Coordinates of C-alpha atoms in Angstrom, one line a residue:
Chain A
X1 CA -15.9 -19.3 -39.8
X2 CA -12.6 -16.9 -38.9
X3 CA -12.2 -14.0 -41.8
X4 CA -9.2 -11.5 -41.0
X5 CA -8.8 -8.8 -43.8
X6 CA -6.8 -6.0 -44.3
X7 CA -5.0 -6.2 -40.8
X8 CA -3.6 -3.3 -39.4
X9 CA -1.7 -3.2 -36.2
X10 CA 0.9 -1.0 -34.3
X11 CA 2.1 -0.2 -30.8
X12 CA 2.0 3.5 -29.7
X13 CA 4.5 3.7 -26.4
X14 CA 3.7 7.0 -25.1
X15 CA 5.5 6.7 -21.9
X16 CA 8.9 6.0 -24.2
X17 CA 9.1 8.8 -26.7
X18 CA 6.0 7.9 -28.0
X19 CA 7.5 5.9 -30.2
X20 CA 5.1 4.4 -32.4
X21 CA 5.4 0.0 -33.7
X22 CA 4.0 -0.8 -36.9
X23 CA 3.8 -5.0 -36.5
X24 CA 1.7 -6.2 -38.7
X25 CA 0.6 -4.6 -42.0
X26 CA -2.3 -5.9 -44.3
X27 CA -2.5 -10.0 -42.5
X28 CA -5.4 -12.1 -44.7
X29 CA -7.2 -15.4 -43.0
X30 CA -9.3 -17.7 -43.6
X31 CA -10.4 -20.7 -41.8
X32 CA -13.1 -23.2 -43.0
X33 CA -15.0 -24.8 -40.1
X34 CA -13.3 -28.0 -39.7
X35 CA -10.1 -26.5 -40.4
X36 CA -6.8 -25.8 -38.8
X37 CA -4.8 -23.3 -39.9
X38 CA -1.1 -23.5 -38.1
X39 CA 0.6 -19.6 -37.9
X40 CA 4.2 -19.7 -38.6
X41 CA 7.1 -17.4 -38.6
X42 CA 10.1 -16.8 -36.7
X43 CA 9.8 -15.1 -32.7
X44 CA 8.5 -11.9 -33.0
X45 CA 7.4 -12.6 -36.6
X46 CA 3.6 -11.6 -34.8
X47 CA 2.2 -14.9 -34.3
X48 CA 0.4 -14.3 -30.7
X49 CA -0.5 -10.8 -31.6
X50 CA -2.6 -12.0 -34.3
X51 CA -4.2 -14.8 -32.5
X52 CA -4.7 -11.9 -29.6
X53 CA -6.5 -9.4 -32.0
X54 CA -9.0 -12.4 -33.5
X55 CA -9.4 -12.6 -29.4
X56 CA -10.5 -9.1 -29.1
X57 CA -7.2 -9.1 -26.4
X58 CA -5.3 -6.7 -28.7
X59 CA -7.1 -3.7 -30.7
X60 CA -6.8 -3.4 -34.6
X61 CA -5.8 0.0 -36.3
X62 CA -7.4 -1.0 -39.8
X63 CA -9.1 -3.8 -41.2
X64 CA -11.8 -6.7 -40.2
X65 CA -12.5 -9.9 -37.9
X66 CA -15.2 -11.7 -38.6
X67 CA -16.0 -14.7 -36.3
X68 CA -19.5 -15.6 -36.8
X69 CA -20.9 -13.0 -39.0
X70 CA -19.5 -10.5 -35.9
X71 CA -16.2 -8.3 -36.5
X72 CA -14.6 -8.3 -33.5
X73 CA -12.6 -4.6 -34.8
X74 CA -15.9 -3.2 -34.3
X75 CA -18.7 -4.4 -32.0
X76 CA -19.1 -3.1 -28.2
X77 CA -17.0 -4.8 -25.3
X78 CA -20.5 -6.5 -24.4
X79 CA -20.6 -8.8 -28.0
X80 CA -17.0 -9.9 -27.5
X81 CA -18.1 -11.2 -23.9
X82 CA -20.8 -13.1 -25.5
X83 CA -18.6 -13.6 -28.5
X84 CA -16.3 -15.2 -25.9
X85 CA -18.9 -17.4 -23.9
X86 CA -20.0 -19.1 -26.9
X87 CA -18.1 -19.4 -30.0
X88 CA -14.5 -18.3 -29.6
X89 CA -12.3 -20.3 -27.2
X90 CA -8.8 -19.3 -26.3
X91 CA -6.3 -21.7 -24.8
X92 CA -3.2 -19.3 -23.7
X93 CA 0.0 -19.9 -22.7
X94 CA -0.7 -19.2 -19.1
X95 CA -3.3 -19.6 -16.4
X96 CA -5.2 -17.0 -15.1
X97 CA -7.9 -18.2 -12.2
X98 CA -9.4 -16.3 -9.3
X99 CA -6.9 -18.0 -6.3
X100 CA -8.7 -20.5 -4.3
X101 CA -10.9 -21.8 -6.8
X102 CA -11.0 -25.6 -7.3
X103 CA -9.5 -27.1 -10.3
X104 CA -12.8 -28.8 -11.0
X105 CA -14.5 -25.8 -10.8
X106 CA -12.1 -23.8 -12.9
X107 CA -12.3 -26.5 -15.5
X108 CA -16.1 -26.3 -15.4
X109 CA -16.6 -22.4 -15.6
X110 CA -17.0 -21.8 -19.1
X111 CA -20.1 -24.4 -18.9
X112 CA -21.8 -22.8 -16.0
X113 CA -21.5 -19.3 -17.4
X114 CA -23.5 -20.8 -20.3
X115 CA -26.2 -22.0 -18.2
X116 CA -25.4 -25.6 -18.2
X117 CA -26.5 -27.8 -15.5
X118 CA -23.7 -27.9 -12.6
X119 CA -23.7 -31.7 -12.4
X120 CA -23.5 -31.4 -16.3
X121 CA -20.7 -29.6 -16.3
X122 CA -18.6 -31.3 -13.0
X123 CA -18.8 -34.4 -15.8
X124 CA -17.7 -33.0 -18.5
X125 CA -14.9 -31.1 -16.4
X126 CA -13.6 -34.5 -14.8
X127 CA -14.0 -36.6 -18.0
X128 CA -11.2 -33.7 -19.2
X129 CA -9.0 -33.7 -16.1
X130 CA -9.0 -37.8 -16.7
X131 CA -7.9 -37.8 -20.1
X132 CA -5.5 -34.9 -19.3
X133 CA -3.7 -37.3 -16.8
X134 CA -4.5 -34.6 -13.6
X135 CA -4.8 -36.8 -10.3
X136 CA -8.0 -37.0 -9.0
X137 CA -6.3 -35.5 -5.6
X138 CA -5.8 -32.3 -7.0
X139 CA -9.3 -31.6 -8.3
X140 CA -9.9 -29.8 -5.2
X141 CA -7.0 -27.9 -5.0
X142 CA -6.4 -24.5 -6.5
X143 CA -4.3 -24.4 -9.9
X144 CA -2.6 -21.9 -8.6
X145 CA 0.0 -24.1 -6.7
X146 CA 0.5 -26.8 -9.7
X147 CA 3.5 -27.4 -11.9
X148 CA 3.6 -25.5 -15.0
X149 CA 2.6 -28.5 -17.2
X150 CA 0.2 -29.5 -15.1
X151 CA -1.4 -25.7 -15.0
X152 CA -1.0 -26.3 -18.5
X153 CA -3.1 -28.9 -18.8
X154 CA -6.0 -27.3 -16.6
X155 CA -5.7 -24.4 -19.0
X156 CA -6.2 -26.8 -21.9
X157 CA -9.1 -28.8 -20.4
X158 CA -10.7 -25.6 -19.7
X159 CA -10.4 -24.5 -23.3
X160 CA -11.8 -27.9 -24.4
X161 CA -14.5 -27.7 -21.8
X162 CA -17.3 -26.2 -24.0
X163 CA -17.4 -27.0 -28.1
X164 CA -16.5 -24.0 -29.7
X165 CA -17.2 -23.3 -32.7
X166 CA -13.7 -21.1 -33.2
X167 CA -10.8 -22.2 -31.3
X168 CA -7.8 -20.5 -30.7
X169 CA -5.0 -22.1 -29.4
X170 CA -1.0 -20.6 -28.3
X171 CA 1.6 -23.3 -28.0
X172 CA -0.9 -26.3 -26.9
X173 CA 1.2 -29.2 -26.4
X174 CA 4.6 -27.1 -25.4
X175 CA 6.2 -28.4 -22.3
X176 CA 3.9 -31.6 -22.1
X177 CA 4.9 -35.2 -21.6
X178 CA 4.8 -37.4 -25.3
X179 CA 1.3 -39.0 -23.6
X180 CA -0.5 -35.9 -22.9
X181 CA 0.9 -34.1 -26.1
X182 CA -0.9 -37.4 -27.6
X183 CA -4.1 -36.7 -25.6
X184 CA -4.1 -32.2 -26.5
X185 CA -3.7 -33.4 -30.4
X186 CA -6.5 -36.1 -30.0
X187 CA -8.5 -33.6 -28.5
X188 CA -8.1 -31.3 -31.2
X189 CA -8.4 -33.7 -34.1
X190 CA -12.1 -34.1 -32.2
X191 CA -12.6 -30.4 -32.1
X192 CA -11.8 -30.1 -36.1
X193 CA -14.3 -33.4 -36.7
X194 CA -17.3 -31.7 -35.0
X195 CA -16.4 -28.6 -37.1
X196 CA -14.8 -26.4 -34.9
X197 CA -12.1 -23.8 -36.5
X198 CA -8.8 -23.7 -35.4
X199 CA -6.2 -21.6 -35.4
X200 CA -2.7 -22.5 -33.9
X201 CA 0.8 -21.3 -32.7
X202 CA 2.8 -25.2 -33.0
X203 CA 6.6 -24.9 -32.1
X204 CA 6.3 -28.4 -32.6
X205 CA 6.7 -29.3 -35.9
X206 CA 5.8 -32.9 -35.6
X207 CA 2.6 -31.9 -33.6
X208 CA 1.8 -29.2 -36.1
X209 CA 2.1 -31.7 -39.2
X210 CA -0.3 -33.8 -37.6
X211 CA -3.3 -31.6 -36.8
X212 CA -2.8 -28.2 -38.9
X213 CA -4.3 -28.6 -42.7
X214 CA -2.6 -25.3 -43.8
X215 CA 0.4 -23.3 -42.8
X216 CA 0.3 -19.7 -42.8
X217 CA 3.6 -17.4 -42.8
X218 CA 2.8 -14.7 -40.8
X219 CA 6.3 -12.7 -41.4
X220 CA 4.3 -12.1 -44.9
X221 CA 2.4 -9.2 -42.8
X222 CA 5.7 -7.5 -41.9
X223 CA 5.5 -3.9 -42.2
X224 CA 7.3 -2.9 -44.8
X225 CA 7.4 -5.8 -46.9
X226 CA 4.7 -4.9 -48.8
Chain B
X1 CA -39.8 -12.5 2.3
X2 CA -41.3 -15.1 -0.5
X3 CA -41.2 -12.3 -3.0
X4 CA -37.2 -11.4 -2.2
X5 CA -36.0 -15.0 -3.3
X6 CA -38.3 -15.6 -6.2
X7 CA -37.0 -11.9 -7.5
X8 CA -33.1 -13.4 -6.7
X9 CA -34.0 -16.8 -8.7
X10 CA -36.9 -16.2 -11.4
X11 CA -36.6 -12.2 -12.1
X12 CA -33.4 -11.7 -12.7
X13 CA -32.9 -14.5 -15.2
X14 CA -36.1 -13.0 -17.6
X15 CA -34.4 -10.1 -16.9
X16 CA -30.7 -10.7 -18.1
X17 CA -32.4 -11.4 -21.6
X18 CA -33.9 -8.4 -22.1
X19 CA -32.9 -6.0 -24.7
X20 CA -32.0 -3.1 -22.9
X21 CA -29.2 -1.5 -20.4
X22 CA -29.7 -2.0 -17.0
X23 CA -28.4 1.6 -16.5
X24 CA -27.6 4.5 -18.6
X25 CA -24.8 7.0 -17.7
X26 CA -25.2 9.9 -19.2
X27 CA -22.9 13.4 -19.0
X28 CA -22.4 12.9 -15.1
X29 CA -20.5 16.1 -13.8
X30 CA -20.0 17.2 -10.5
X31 CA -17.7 19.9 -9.2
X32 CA -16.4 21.1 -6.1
X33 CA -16.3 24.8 -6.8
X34 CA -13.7 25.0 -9.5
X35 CA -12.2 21.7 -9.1
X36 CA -13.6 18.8 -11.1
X37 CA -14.7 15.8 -9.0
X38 CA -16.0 13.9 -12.5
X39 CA -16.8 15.5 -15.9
X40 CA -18.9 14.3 -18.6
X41 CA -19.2 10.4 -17.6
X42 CA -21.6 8.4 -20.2
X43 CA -21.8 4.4 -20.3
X44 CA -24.1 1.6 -20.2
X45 CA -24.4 -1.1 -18.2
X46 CA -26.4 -4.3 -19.1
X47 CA -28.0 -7.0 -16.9
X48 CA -25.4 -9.4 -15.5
X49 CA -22.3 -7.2 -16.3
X50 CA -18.9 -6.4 -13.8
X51 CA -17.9 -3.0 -14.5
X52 CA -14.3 -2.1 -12.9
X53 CA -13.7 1.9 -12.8
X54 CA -10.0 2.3 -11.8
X55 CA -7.6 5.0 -11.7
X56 CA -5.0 6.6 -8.6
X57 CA -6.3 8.4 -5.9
X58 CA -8.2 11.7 -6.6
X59 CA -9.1 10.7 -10.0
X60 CA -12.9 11.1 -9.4
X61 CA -13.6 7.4 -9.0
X62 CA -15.0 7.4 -5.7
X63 CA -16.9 10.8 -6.4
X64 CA -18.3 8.9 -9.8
X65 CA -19.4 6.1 -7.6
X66 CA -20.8 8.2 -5.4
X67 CA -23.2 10.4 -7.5
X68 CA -23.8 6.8 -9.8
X69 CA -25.4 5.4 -6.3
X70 CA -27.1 8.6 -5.2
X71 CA -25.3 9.7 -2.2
X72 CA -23.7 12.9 -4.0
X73 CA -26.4 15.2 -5.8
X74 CA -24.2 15.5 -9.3
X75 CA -24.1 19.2 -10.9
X76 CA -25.6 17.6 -14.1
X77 CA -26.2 14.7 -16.2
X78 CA -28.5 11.9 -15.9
X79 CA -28.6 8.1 -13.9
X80 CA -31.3 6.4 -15.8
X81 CA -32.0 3.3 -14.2
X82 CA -33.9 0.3 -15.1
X83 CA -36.6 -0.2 -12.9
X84 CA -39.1 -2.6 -12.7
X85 CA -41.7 -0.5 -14.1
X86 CA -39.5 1.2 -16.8
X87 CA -36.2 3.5 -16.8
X88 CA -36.6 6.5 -14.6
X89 CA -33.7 9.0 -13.6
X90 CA -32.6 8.9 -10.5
X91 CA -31.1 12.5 -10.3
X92 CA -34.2 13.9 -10.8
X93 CA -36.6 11.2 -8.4
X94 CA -37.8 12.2 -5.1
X95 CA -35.2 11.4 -2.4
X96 CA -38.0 9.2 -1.0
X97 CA -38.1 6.8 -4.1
X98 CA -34.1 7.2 -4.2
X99 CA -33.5 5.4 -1.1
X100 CA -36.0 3.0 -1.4
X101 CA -33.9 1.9 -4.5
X102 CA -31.0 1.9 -1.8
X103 CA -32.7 -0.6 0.4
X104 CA -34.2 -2.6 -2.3
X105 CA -32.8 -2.7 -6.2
X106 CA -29.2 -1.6 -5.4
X107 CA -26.6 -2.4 -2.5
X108 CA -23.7 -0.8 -1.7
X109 CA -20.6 -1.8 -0.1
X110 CA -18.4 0.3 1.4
X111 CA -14.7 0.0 1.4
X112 CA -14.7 -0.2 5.2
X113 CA -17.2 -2.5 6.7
X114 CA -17.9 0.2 9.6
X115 CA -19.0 2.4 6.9
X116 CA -21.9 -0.3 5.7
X117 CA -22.5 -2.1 9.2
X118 CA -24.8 -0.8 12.1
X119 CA -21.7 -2.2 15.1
X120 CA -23.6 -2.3 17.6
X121 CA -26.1 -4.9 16.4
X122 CA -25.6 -8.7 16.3
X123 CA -24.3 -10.1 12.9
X124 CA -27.4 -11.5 12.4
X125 CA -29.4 -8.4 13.1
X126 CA -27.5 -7.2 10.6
X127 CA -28.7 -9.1 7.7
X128 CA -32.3 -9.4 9.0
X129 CA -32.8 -5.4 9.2
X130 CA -32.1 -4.6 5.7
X131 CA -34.9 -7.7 5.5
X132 CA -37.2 -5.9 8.0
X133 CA -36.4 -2.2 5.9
X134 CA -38.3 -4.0 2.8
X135 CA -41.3 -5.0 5.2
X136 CA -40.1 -8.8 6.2
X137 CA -42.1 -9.0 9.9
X138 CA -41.4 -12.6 10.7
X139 CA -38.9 -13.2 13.1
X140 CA -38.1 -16.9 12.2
X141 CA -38.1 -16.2 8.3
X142 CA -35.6 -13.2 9.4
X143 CA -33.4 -15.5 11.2
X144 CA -33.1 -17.9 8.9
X145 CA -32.4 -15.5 5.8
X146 CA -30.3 -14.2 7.5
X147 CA -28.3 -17.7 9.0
X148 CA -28.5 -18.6 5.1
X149 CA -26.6 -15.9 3.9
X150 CA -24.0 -16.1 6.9
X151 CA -23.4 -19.2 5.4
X152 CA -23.2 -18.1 2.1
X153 CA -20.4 -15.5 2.7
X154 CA -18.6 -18.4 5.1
X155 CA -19.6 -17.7 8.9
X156 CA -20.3 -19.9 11.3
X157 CA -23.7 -19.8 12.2
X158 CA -22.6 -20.0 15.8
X159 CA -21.4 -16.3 15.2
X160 CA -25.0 -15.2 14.7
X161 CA -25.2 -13.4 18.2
X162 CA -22.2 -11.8 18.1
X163 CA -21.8 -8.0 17.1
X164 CA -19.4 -7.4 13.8
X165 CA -17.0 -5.6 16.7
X166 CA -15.7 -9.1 17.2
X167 CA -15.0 -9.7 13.9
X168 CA -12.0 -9.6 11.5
X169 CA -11.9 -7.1 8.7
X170 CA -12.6 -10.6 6.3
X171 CA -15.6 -11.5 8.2
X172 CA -16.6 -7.9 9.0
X173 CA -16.6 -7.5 4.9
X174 CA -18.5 -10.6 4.2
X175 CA -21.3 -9.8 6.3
X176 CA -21.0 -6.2 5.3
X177 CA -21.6 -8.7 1.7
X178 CA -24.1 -10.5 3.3
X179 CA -26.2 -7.8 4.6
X180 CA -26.3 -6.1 1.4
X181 CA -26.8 -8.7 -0.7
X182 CA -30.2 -10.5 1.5
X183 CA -32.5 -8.4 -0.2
X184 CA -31.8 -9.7 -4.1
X185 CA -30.3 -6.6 -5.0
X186 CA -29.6 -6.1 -9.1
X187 CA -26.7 -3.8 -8.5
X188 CA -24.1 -3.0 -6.7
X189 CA -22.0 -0.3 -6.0
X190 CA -18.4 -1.4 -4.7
X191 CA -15.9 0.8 -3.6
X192 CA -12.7 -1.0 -3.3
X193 CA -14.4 -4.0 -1.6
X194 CA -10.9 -5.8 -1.2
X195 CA -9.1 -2.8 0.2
X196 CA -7.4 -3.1 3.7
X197 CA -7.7 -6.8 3.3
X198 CA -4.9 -9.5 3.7
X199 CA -4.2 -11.1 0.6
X200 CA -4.9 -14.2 1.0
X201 CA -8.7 -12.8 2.3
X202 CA -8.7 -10.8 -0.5
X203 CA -8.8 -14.1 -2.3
X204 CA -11.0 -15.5 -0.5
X205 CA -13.4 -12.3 -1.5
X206 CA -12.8 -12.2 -4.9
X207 CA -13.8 -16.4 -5.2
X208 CA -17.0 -15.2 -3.2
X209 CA -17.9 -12.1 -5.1
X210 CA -17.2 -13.7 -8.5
X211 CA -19.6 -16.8 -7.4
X212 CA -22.6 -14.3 -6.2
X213 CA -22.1 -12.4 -9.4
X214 CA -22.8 -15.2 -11.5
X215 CA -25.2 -17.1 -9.5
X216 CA -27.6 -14.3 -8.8
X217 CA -26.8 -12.6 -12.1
X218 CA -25.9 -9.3 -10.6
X219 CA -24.1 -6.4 -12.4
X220 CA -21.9 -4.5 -10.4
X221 CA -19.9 -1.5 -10.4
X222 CA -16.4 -1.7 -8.8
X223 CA -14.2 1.1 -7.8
X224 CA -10.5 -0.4 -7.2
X225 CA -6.8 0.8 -7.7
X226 CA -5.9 -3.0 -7.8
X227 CA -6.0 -3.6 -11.2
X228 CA -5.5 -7.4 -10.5
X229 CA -8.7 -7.1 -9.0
X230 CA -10.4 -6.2 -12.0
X231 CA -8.9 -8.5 -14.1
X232 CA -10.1 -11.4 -12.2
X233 CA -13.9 -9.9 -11.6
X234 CA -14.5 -7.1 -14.4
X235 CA -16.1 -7.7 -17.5
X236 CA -15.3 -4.0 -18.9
X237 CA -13.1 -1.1 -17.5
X238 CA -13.0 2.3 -17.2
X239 CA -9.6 4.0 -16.0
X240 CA -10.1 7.5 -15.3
X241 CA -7.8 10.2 -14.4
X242 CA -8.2 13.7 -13.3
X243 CA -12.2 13.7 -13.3
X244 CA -12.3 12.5 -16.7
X245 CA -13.0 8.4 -18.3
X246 CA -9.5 8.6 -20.3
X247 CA -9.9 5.0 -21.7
X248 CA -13.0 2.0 -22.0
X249 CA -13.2 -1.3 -23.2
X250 CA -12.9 -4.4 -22.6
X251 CA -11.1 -5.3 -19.2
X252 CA -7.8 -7.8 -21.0
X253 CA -7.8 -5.5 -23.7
X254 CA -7.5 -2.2 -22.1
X255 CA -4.5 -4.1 -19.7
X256 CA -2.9 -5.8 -22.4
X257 CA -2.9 -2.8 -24.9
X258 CA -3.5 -0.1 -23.2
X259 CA -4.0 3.2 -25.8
X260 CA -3.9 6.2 -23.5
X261 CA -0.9 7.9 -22.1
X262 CA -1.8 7.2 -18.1
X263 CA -3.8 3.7 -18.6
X264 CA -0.4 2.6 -20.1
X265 CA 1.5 4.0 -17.2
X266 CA -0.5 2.7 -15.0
X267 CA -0.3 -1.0 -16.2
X268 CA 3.8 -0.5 -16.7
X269 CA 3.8 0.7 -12.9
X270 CA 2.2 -2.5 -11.3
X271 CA 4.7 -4.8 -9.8
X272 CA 5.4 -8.3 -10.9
X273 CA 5.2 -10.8 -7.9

């Protein structure tokens, strides 16, 4: 489902000397559907900026993406948006809503820019907030005002909100209470029995035993090592 | 008046599956005697899509949007626009047939609501002539488009009477919103639609624009220095500088790794709050 080849990647800073990055150098992925793969290797090792460039966040200098018989290193801005809305999910580290918007609603986005029915969607949005232990009293309030485990966890319902195919997901369970870390690694042991394919950053080594089928060493890609 | 909300509901929906760009860009210059306003601007836009332009002041955005929406005769290049009867240029289309596409197809909003309200006519009024401009004669359909949309951008309907004078710059903007928006447009020029605004009506305009946008299934074209703004509503950016397009892509991927010189000043400028 995920195919990374060849991977090429390195920062140009043109306002500081033009000093030029090399961070990644030749990275190989595969996941199965079904699958999680867990990315490991020390801070700065180039764990998020791989799962940014299979997100199309970060651009690639050399080599290939393929989610879905697309390659994200190629195609126009236009097929990563739809890319985006229906098979690759992304559950970052941090919230980032339009202020004002209802947690319900926020929760329920990715299924109404898919067309789904909005009473459709409202369910499936509070059936997530409910497992996710968010009080019903805050469903109407913006996110923006919430705790950071609790923004957390409307991040994560959000990202669980429609069945993705390809998951992506940065740090899931950091900074949650043992319940709802038991609820995010439920969810995603669901995700990987429908088929979806994961790939995760887990500080958490107990969390990452549990769900990821494979670990990949991602300070293998240094520059320079090869 | 029947025809203007099927074409906002049924239309546009046909029409967002449709294989083809809902407007093609292509070589737009225009000069001001030997200075460059905008040089050599090509892109697409497809049904349904937020485009953010952004760059500082005097980097050719606003003249870009001006010539994209036909109020600036551009020195060359082409504006090919889907129409409902096939692409046509509209450079090269009779004024007449231009601003027909102003009062039907496209909206504009202006950055100052005085610029896109008539003052000295009721809010109401307001909505219901850009209604009446497209041949709506009945005066209780008028109203009540017109009440509907009022409610749709969040004023009272007990406002309805009242000219925009009395209004904030918030409400002044949202009916400026409102009034261009009663006619089922398919695009829209915006040119810095949150400027001048409190923050926390800025907001208020962002939740509102992002919720027409995907509702009605518009594409727009926004012109903002805010590039907060963008992130939230964009789907792709362009950051220009100097009268040229310097960088495009994807709106989180031209912020978060930004490959030219200025579009990576420009993102190590804004302030963190």
């Amino acid at each position: 489902m995920i195919e990374v080849r060849d991977l090429h990647k390195a920062f140009t800073l043109h306002n500081q000397g033009g000093v030029v990055i090399p961070v990644m150098a030749g990275a190989h992925l595969s996941v199965a559907p079904g699958e999680c793969v867990a990315l490991t290797g020390a801070s700065g090792a180039g764990k998020s900026t791989l799962l940014r460039m299979i997100y199309g966040n970060y651009l690639v200098q050399a080599g290939s993406i393929v989610i879905g018989g697309m390659d994200v290193a190629k195609v126009a801005p236009r097929d990563i948006i739809a890319l985006r809305r229906e098979t690759l999910g992304y559950v970052s580290q941090f919230l980032r809503v339009v202020p004002r918007v209802p947690t319900l609603e926020v929760v329920a986005e990715p299924l109404l820019t898919l067309g789904v029915a909005p009473e459709v969607a409202r369910a499936r949005a509070t059936a997530l907030l409910q497992r996710l232990a968010i009080p019903e009293r805050l469903w109407s309030l913006s996110p923006t005002t919430f705790s950071g485990g609790e923004q957390q966890r409307v991040n994560i319902a959000r990202g669980f909100a429609h069945d993705y195919p390809a998951l992506l997901l940065d740090e899931p369970t950091a900074s949650l209470d043992a319940a709802n870390r038991d609820t995010v690694l439920c969810l995603i042991e669901e995700a990987k029995a429908r088929g979806a394919a994961i790939v995760g950053i887990f500080h958490d080594t107990a969390a990452r035993e549990r769900v990821a089928d494979r670990e990949v060493d991602v300070g293998a890609f240094a520059p320079g090592r090869m | 008046m029947t025809q203007v909300v099927q074409a906002e509901a049924g239309d546009l929906s046909i029409f967002a599956k449709k294989k083809y760009p809902l407007l093609q860009v292509k070589g737009l210059t225009k000069r001001y005697g030997a200075r460059i306003g905008c040089a050599d601007v090509s892109f697409e836009l497809w049904p349904g899509e937020v485009m953010g332009i952004v760059g500082e002041s005097g980097s050719g955005k606003s003249t870009l949007l001006s010539c994209l929406a036909g109020h600036l005769a551009p020195d060359a290049g082409a504006v090919i626009f889907e129409t409902g009867a096939g692409p046509r240029d509209t450079v090269t289309m009779p004024e007449a047939e231009r601003r027909m596409l102003g009062r039907t197809d496209w909206a504009f909003v202006h950055q100052n609501p005085r610029d896109g309200l008539r003052m000295g006519v009721s809010a109401g009024g307001n909505v219901g002539e850009r209604l009446m401009a497209v041949g709506a004669r009945n005066y209780g359909t008028i109203r009540t488009a017109a009440l509907d949309w009022m409610a749709r951008v969040e004023i009272a309907a007990d406002r309805v009477d009242d000219r925009p004078a009395a209004f904030s710059g918030g409400m002044q903007q949202r009916l400026q919103i409102a009034r261009n928006l009663v006619t089922g447009p398919r695009l829209v020029f915006m040119d810095e639609p949150t400027g001048g605004l409190d923050v926390s009506v800025q907001a208020r305009l962002l939740d509102l624009l992002r919720g027409l946008v995907r509702r009605m299934g518009l594409s727009a074209i926004i012109v903002t220095h805010d590039l907060a703004v963008v992130r939230l509503l964009a789907d792709r950016l362009m950051v220009m500088k100097s009268g040229l397009v310097v960088e495009s892509g994807l709106t989180d991927q031209v912020l978060d790794d930004p490959q030219h010189v200025y579009t990576q000043l420009l993102v190590s400028s804004v302030l963190q709050v």
